[in-house]
PDB file of C-alpha atoms and ligand atoms in Angstrom:
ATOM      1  CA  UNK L   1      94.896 100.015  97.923  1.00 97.00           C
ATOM      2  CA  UNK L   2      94.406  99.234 101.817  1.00 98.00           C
ATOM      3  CA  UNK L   3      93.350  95.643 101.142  1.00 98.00           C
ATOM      4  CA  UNK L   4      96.802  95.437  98.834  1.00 98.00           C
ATOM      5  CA  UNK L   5      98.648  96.777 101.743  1.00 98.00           C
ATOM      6  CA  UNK L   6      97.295  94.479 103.747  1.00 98.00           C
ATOM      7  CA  UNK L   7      97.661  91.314 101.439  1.00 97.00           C
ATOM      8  CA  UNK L   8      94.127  90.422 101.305  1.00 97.00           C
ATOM      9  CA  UNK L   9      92.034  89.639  98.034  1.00 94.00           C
ATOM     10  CA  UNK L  10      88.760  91.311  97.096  1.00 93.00           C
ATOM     11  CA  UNK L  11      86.240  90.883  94.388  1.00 94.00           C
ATOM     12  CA  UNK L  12      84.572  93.316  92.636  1.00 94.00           C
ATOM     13  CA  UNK L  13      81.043  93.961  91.715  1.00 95.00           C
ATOM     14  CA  UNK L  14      80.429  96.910  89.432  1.00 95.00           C
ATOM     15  CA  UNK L  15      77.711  99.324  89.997  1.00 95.00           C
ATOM     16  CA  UNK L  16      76.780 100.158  86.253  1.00 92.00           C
ATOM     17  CA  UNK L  17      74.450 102.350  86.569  1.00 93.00           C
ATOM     18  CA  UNK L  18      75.279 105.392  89.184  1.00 92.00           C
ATOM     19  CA  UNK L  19      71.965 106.909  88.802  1.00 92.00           C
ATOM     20  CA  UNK L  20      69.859 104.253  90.080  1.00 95.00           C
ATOM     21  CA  UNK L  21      67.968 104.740  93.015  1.00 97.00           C
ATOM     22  CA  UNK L  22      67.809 101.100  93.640  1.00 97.00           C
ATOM     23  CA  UNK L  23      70.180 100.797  96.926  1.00 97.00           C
ATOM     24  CA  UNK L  24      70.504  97.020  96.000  1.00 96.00           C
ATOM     25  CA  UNK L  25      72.581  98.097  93.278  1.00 97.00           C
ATOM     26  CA  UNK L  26      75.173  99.489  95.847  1.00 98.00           C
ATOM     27  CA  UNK L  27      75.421  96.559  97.772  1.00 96.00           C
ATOM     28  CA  UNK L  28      72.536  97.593 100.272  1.00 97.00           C
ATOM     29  CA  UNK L  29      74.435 101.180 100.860  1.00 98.00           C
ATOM     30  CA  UNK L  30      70.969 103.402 101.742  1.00 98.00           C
ATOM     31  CA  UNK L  31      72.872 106.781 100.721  1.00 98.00           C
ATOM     32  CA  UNK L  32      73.320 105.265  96.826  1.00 98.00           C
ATOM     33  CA  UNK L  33      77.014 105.334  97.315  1.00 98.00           C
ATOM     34  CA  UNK L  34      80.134 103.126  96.752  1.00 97.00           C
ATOM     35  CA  UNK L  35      81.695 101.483  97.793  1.00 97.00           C
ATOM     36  CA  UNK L  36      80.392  98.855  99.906  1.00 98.00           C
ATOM     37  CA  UNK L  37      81.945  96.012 101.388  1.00 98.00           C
ATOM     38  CA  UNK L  38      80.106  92.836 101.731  1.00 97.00           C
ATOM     39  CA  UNK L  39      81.851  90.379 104.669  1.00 97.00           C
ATOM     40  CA  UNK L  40      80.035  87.199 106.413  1.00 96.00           C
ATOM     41  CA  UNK L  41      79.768  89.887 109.005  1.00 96.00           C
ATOM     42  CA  UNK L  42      77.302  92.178 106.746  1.00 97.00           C
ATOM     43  CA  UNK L  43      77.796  95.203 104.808  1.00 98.00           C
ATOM     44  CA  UNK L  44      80.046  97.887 105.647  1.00 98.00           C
ATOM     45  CA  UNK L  45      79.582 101.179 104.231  1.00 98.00           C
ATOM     46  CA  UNK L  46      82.195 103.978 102.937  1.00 98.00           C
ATOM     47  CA  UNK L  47      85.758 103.880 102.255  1.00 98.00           C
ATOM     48  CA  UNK L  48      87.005 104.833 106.080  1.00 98.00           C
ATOM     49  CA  UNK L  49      84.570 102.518 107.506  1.00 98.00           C
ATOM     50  CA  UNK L  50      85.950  99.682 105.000  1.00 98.00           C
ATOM     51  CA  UNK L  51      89.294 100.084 105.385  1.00 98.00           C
ATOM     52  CA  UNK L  52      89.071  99.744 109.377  1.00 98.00           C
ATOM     53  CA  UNK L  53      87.206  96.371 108.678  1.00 98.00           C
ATOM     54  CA  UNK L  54      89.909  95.035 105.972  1.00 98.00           C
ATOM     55  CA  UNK L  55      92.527  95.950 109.123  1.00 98.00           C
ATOM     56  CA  UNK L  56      90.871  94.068 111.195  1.00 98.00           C
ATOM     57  CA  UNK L  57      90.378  90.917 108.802  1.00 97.00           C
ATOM     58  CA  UNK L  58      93.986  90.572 108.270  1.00 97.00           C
ATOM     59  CA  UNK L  59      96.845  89.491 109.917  1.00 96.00           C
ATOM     60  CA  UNK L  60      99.550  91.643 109.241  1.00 95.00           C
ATOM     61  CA  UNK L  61      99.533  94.418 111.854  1.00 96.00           C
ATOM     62  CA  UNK L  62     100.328  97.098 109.726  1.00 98.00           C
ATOM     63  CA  UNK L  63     101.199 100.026 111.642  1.00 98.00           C
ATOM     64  CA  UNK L  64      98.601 102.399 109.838  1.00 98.00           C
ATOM     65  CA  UNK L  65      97.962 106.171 110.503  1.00 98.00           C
ATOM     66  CA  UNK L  66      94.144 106.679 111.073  1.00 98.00           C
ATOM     67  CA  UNK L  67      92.473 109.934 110.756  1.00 98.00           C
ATOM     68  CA  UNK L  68      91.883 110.019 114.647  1.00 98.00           C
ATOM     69  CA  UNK L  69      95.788 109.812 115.323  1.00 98.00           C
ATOM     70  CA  UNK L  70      96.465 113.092 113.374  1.00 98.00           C
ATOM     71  CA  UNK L  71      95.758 115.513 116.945  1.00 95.00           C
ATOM     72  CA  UNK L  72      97.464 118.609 115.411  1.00 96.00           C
ATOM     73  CA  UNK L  73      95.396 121.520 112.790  1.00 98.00           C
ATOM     74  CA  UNK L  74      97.928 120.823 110.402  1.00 98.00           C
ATOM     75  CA  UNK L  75      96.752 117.028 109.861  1.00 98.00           C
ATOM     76  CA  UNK L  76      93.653 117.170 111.156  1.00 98.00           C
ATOM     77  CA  UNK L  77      92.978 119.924 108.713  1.00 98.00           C
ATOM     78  CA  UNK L  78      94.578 117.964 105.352  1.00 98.00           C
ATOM     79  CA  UNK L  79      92.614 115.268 106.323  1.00 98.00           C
ATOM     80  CA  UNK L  80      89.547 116.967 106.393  1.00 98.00           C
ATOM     81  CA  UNK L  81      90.299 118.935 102.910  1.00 98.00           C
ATOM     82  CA  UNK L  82      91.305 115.884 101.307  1.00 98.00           C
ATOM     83  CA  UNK L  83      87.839 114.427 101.567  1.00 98.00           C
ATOM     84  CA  UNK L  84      86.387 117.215 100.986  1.00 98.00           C
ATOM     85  CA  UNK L  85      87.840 117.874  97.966  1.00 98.00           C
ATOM     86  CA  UNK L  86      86.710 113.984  97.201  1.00 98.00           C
ATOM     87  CA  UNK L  87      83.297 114.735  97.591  1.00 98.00           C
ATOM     88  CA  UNK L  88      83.349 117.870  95.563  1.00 98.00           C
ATOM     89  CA  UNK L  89      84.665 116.276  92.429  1.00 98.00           C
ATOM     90  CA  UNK L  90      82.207 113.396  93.319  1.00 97.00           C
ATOM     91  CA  UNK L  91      79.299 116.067  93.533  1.00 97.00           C
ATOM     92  CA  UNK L  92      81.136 118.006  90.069  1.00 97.00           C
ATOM     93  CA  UNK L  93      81.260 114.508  88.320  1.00 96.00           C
ATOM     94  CA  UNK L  94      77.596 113.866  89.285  1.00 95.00           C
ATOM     95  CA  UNK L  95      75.851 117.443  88.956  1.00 96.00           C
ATOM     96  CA  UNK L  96      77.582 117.570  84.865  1.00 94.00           C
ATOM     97  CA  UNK L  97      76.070 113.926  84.573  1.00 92.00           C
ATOM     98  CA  UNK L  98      72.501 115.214  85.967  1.00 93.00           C
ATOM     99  CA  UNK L  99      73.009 117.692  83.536  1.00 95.00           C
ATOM    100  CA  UNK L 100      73.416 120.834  85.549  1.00 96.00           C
ATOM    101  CA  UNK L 101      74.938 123.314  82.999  1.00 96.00           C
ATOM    102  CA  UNK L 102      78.395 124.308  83.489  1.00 93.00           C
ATOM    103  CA  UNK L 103      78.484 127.721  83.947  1.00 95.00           C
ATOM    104  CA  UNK L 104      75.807 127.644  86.599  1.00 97.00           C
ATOM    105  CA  UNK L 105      75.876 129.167  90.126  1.00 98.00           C
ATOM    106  CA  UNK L 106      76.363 125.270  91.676  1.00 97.00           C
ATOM    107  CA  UNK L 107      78.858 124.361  89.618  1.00 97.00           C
ATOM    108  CA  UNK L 108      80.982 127.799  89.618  1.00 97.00           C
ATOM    109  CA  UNK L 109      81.026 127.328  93.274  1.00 97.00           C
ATOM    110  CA  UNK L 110      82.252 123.763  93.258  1.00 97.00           C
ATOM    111  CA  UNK L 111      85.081 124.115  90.800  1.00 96.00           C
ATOM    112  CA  UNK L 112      86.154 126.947  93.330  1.00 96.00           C
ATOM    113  CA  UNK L 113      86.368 125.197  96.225  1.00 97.00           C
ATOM    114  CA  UNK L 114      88.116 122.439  94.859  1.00 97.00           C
ATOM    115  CA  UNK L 115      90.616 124.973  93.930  1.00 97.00           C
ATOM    116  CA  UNK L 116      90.946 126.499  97.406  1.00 97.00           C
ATOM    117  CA  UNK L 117      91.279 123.411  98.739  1.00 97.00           C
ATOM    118  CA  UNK L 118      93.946 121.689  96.403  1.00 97.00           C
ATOM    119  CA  UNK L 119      95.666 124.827  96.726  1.00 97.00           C
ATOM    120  CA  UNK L 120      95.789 125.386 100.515  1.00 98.00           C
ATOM    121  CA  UNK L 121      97.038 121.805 100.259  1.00 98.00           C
ATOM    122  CA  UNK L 122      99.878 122.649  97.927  1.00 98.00           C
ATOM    123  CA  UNK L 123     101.295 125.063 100.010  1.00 98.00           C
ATOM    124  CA  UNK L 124     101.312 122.969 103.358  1.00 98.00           C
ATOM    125  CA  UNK L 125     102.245 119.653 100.753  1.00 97.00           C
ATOM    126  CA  UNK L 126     106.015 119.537 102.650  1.00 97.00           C
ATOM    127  CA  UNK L 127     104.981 119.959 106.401  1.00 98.00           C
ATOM    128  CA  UNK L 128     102.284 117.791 106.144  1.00 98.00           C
ATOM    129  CA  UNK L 129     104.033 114.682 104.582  1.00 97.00           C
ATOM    130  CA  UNK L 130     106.806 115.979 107.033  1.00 97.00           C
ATOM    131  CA  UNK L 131     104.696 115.911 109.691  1.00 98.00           C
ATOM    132  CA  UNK L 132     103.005 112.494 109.457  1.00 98.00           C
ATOM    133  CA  UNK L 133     104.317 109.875 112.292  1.00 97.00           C
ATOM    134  CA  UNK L 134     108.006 108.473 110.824  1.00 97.00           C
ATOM    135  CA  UNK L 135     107.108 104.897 112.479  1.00 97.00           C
ATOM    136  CA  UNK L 136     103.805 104.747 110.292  1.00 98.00           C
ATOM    137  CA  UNK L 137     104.206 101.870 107.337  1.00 98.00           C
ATOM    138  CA  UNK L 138     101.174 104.084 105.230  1.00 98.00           C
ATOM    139  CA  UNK L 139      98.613 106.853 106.449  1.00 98.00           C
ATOM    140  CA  UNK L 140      94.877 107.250 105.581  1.00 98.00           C
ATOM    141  CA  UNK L 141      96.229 110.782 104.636  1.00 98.00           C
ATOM    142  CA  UNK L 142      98.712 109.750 102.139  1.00 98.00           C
ATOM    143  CA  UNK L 143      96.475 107.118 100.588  1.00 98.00           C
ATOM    144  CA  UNK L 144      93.502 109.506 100.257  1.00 98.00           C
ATOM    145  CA  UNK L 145      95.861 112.219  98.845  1.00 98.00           C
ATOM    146  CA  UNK L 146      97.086 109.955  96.342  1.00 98.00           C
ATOM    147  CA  UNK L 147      93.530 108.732  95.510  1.00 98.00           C
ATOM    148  CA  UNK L 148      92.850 112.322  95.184  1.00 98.00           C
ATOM    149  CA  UNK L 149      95.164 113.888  92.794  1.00 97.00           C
ATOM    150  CA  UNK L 150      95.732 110.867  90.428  1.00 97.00           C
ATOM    151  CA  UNK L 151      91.426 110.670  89.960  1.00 97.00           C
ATOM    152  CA  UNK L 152      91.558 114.187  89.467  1.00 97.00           C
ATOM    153  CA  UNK L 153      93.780 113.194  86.557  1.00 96.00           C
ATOM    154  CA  UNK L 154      91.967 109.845  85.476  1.00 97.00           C
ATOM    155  CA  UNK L 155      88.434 112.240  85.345  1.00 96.00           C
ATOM    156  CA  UNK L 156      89.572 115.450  83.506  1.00 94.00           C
ATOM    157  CA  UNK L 157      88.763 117.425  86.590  1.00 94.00           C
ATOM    158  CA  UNK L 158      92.385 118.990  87.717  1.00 89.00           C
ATOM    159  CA  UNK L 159      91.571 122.814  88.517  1.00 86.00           C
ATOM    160  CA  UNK L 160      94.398 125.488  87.531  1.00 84.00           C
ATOM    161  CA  UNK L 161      95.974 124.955  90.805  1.00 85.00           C
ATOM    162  CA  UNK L 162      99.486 123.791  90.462  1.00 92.00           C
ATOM    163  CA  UNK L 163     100.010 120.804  92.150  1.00 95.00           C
ATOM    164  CA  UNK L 164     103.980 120.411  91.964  1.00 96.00           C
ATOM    165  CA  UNK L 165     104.657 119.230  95.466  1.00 97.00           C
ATOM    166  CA  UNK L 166     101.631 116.732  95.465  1.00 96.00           C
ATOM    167  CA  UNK L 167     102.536 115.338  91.938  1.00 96.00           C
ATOM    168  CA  UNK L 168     105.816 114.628  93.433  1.00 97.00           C
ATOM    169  CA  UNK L 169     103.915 112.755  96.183  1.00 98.00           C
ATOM    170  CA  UNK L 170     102.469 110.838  94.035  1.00 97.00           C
ATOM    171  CA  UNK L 171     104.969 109.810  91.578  1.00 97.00           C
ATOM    172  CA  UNK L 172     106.804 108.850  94.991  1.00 98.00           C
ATOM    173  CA  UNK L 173     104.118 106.824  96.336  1.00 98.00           C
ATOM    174  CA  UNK L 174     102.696 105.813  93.563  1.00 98.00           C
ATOM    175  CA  UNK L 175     105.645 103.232  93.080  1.00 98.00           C
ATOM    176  CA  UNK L 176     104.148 100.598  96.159  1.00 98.00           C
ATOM    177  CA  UNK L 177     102.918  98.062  94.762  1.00 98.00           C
ATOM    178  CA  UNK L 178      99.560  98.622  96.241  1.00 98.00           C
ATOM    179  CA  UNK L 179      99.034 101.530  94.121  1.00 98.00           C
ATOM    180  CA  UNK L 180     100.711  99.954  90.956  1.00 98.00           C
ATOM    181  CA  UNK L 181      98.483  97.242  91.020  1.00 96.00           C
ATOM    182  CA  UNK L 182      95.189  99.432  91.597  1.00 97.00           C
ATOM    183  CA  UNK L 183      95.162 102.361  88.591  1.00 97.00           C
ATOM    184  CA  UNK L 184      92.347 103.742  88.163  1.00 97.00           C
ATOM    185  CA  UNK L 185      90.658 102.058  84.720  1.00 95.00           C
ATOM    186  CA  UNK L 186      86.610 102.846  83.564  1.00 93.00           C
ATOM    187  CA  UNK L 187      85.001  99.170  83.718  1.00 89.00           C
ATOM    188  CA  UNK L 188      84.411  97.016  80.674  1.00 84.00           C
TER     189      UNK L 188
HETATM  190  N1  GSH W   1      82.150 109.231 102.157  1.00 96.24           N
HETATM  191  C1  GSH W   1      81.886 108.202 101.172  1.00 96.24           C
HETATM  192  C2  GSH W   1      81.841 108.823  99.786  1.00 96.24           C
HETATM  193  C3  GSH W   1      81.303 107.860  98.775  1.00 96.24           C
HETATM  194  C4  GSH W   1      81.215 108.459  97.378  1.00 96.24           C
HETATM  195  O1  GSH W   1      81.037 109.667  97.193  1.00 96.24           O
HETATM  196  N2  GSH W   1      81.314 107.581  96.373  1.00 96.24           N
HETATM  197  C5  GSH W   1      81.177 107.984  94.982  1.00 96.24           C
HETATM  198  C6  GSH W   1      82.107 107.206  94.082  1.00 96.24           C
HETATM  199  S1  GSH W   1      83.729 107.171  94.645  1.00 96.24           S
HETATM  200  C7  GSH W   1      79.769 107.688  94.534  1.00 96.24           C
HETATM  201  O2  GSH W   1      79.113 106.839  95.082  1.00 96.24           O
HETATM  202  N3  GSH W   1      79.322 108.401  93.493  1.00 96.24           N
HETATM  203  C8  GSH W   1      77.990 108.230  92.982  1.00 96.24           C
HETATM  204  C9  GSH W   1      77.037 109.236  93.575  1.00 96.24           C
HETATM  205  O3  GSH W   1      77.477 110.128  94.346  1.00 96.24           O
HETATM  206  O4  GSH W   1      75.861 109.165  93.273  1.00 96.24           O
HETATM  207  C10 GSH W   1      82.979 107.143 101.261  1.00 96.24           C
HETATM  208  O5  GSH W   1      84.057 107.423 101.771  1.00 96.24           O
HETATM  209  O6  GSH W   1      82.762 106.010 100.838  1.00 96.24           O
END
């Protein structure tokens, strides 16, 4: 979505097989992780760290909102729980693919958490898109909160949390064209 926002082209290169422990299969990354991005400058590793790079690799200024500019609890904190909650559904999406059984301990704990979290971000859903900076073109926050809920969806994984205010987020945002032209789709 970034690199749409910020007219540049990418190619892809699947990773197949998510449980090798080969790191050349993630494009060098030595934590076994996507994404990597792979520039005539070297690899860059993890989503923030890539999107700073495709910034800085295009022209167009865009006037982005970047984690470090959110300097209030409110932000700050939605921020934080967003990826958090990204790295518990990675972690619920991995642990049921290792095979950890469902109703164990581990898992129990991460389906509540992602709960909590989705739902402390329900409540807050209008003062925090209220609260973002009005001369922003996009924020980190909105992008990663739309990434967020609509993989939820794509995976299965939406907890009994409501998520009114956020699905009206996203069927909001999710008309730029960045995000229309970047659904979510399992690889052939
Ligand atoms: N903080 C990392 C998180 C990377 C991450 O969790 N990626 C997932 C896919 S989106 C992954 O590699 N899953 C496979 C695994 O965890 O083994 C980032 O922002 O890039």
């Amino acid at each position: 979505m970034v690199a749409a926002e910020l007219g540049l082209e990418t190619a892809f290169e699947v990773v197949r097989d998510l449980s090798s422990t080969d790191s050349n299969a993630y494009g060098g990354h030595p934590a076994l992780k996507i994404p990597t991005l792979l520039t005539s400058r070297g690899a860059w590793f993890g989503a923030l760290n890539i999107c700073r790079e495709l910034w800085r690799l295009s022209d167009r200024r865009l006037r982005m909102t970047w984690p470090e500019d959110l300097g209030d609890p409110l932000l700050a904190n939605a921020q934080e729980l967003v990826l958090q909650a990204m790295a518990t559904e990675v972690s619920l999406i991995m642990a049921t693919l290792g095979g950890v059984p469902a109703e164990s301990a581990y898992l129990h704990k991460l389906r509540r958490s992602l709960d909590n979290t989705l739902a402390w971000l329900e409540e807050r859903a209008e003062a925090i898109f209220a609260a973002l900076p009005p001369e922003r073109e996009v924020s980190f926050l909105e992008i990663t909160s739309f990434c967020l809920i609509t993989h939820l969806d794509f995976r299965e994984l939406r907890p009994a949390t409501p998520l009114v205010k956020f699905d009206g987020f996203c069927e909001a945002f999710g008309q730029r064209p960045s995000a229309r032209t970047t659904v979510y789709r399992f690889d052939p």
